[in-house]
Coordinates of C-alpha atoms in Angstrom, one line a residue:
X7 CA -29.2 29.5 -49.2
X8 CA -26.7 31.3 -50.9
X9 CA -23.3 31.1 -51.7
X10 CA -22.8 34.4 -50.3
X11 CA -25.4 33.2 -46.6
X12 CA -23.4 29.9 -46.7
X13 CA -19.7 31.8 -46.9
X14 CA -20.9 33.6 -43.8
X15 CA -22.7 30.7 -41.5
X16 CA -19.3 28.4 -42.1
X17 CA -16.9 31.5 -40.7
X18 CA -18.9 32.3 -37.9
X19 CA -19.2 28.5 -37.5
X20 CA -15.0 28.3 -37.7
X21 CA -14.6 31.5 -35.8
X22 CA -17.2 30.0 -32.8
X23 CA -14.6 26.8 -32.4
X24 CA -11.5 28.1 -32.2
X25 CA -12.5 30.6 -29.5
X26 CA -14.3 27.7 -28.0
X27 CA -11.2 25.2 -28.2
X28 CA -9.0 28.1 -27.0
X29 CA -11.4 28.2 -24.3
X30 CA -10.5 24.7 -23.4
X31 CA -7.0 24.5 -23.7
X32 CA -6.6 27.7 -21.5
X33 CA -8.9 25.7 -18.7
X34 CA -6.6 22.7 -19.1
X35 CA -3.5 24.6 -18.5
X36 CA -4.9 26.2 -16.0
X37 CA -4.9 29.3 -14.2
X38 CA -1.3 28.9 -12.9
X39 CA -0.1 29.4 -16.6
X40 CA 1.3 26.1 -16.3
X41 CA 3.5 26.1 -13.7
X42 CA 2.5 22.9 -11.4
X43 CA 1.6 24.9 -8.7
X44 CA -2.2 24.6 -8.7
X45 CA -4.0 21.2 -9.1
X46 CA -3.1 17.7 -7.5
X47 CA 0.5 17.4 -5.7
X48 CA 1.7 14.0 -6.9
X49 CA 4.1 12.9 -4.3
X50 CA 6.5 10.0 -3.2
X51 CA 8.9 9.1 0.1
X52 CA 13.3 9.0 -0.6
X53 CA 16.0 8.1 1.2
X54 CA 14.2 7.7 4.9
X55 CA 15.8 6.5 7.9
X56 CA 16.4 7.0 12.0
X57 CA 19.8 6.6 13.1
X58 CA 19.8 4.5 16.5
X59 CA 19.0 6.1 19.3
X60 CA 21.8 5.9 21.8
X61 CA 19.1 5.3 24.8
X62 CA 16.0 7.6 26.1
X63 CA 13.1 6.5 24.1
X64 CA 13.6 9.6 21.9
X65 CA 15.2 9.7 17.8
X66 CA 15.3 11.7 15.0
X67 CA 13.7 10.6 11.7
X68 CA 15.0 11.9 8.4
X69 CA 13.0 11.3 4.5
X70 CA 12.6 13.5 1.7
X71 CA 9.3 14.5 0.3
X72 CA 9.5 14.5 -3.8
X73 CA 7.1 16.2 -6.1
X74 CA 6.1 16.0 -9.6
X75 CA 3.0 18.0 -9.6
X76 CA 1.1 20.6 -7.6
X77 CA 2.2 22.3 -3.8
X78 CA 1.5 20.3 -1.3
X79 CA 2.4 20.7 3.3
X80 CA 2.9 17.9 5.7
X81 CA 0.8 19.4 7.9
X82 CA 1.1 15.8 10.7
X83 CA 3.4 13.4 11.6
X84 CA 2.4 10.1 13.4
X85 CA 3.4 6.8 14.0
X86 CA 1.5 3.1 15.4
X87 CA 4.7 2.4 16.9
X88 CA 5.5 6.2 19.2
X89 CA 3.5 7.9 20.9
X90 CA 5.1 11.3 19.6
X91 CA 6.6 12.7 15.8
X92 CA 6.7 15.6 16.2
X93 CA 8.2 18.3 13.4
X94 CA 11.3 20.2 14.1
X95 CA 14.1 23.1 12.8
X96 CA 17.5 23.3 13.7
X97 CA 19.9 26.3 14.4
X98 CA 23.6 26.5 15.3
X99 CA 21.9 26.9 18.8
X100 CA 18.6 25.6 19.3
X101 CA 16.0 23.0 17.6
X102 CA 12.3 24.6 17.8
X103 CA 8.9 22.9 16.7
X104 CA 8.1 23.4 13.1
X105 CA 5.4 22.5 10.8
X106 CA 3.4 22.8 8.7
X107 CA 6.1 22.2 5.7
X108 CA 5.5 23.4 2.7
X109 CA 5.9 20.6 0.4
X110 CA 6.8 23.4 -3.2
X111 CA 5.5 22.2 -6.5
X112 CA 7.7 20.1 -8.9
X113 CA 10.1 20.6 -6.1
X114 CA 10.9 18.5 -2.5
X115 CA 10.8 19.1 1.1
X116 CA 13.9 17.8 3.1
X117 CA 13.9 16.5 5.9
X118 CA 17.6 16.4 6.8
X119 CA 20.9 16.8 9.6
X120 CA 21.0 19.9 10.6
X121 CA 18.3 21.2 9.7
X122 CA 14.0 20.5 9.4
X123 CA 13.1 16.5 11.2
X124 CA 11.5 14.3 12.7
X125 CA 11.5 13.9 16.4
X126 CA 10.4 10.7 17.7
X127 CA 9.3 9.9 20.8
X128 CA 8.0 7.6 23.1
X129 CA 8.9 4.6 21.2
X130 CA 6.4 1.5 21.7
X131 CA 9.8 -1.6 21.9
X132 CA 13.4 -0.2 22.0
X133 CA 14.3 0.0 18.1
X134 CA 17.7 -2.1 17.2
X135 CA 19.2 -1.7 14.3
X136 CA 17.1 -2.9 11.0
X137 CA 13.7 -3.0 12.3
X138 CA 11.3 -0.3 11.0
X139 CA 9.1 1.8 12.1
X140 CA 5.9 2.9 10.0
X141 CA 5.2 6.9 9.7
X142 CA 2.3 8.2 9.2
X143 CA 3.1 11.8 7.2
X144 CA -0.9 13.7 6.4
X145 CA -0.8 16.2 4.1
X146 CA -3.0 19.0 3.6
X147 CA -4.6 18.3 -0.2
X148 CA -3.3 15.2 -0.7
X149 CA -4.2 12.8 2.9
X150 CA -2.1 10.1 4.8
X151 CA 1.2 8.6 3.4
X152 CA 2.0 6.0 5.4
X153 CA 6.0 4.7 4.9
X154 CA 8.4 2.0 6.6
X155 CA 11.3 3.6 7.9
X156 CA 14.3 1.7 8.5
X157 CA 16.6 2.5 11.9
X158 CA 19.8 1.9 10.7
X159 CA 24.0 3.1 12.5
X160 CA 24.3 6.5 13.8
X161 CA 26.6 7.1 10.8
X162 CA 24.2 6.2 7.9
X163 CA 23.6 8.6 5.0
X164 CA 21.1 8.2 2.2
X165 CA 23.1 7.0 -0.9
X166 CA 26.5 5.9 1.2
X167 CA 27.7 2.5 1.7
X168 CA 26.5 2.0 5.6
X169 CA 29.6 0.6 7.9
X170 CA 26.8 -0.6 10.2
X171 CA 28.8 0.6 13.0

């Protein structure tokens, strides 16, 4: 093999290797440009709580779904300790059914007082301060995550000391 044909073969091989390497990088980066909107969601649940209901078998539930991966949706919530758990959104004058609820890529879904929250009805036993209720959060892509949610005082707010009232 002549020096010239060896050089041509070596350059061609290097170009093919470069093209294959670039293709591998693009596939790894993903169609979303690396923004995290594609791929698997990586979910965790923070600050879950249920203020002690005054009676009547109905209570509100609050929590934050944190996501360090791709987008997902909360499609259903259930509980072995309640007959019904539904997603709602409050406005100044009404409360409406909501769902499915978007869990943005690299973001959070907040279920909080005065906004989107859970309504828990038909408790199997009347809740008491300190009890825990299991909620099963079902996501479109991530499956079901079970979380134990404590029953707190009416005045409890995440990040604040609970006064116990």
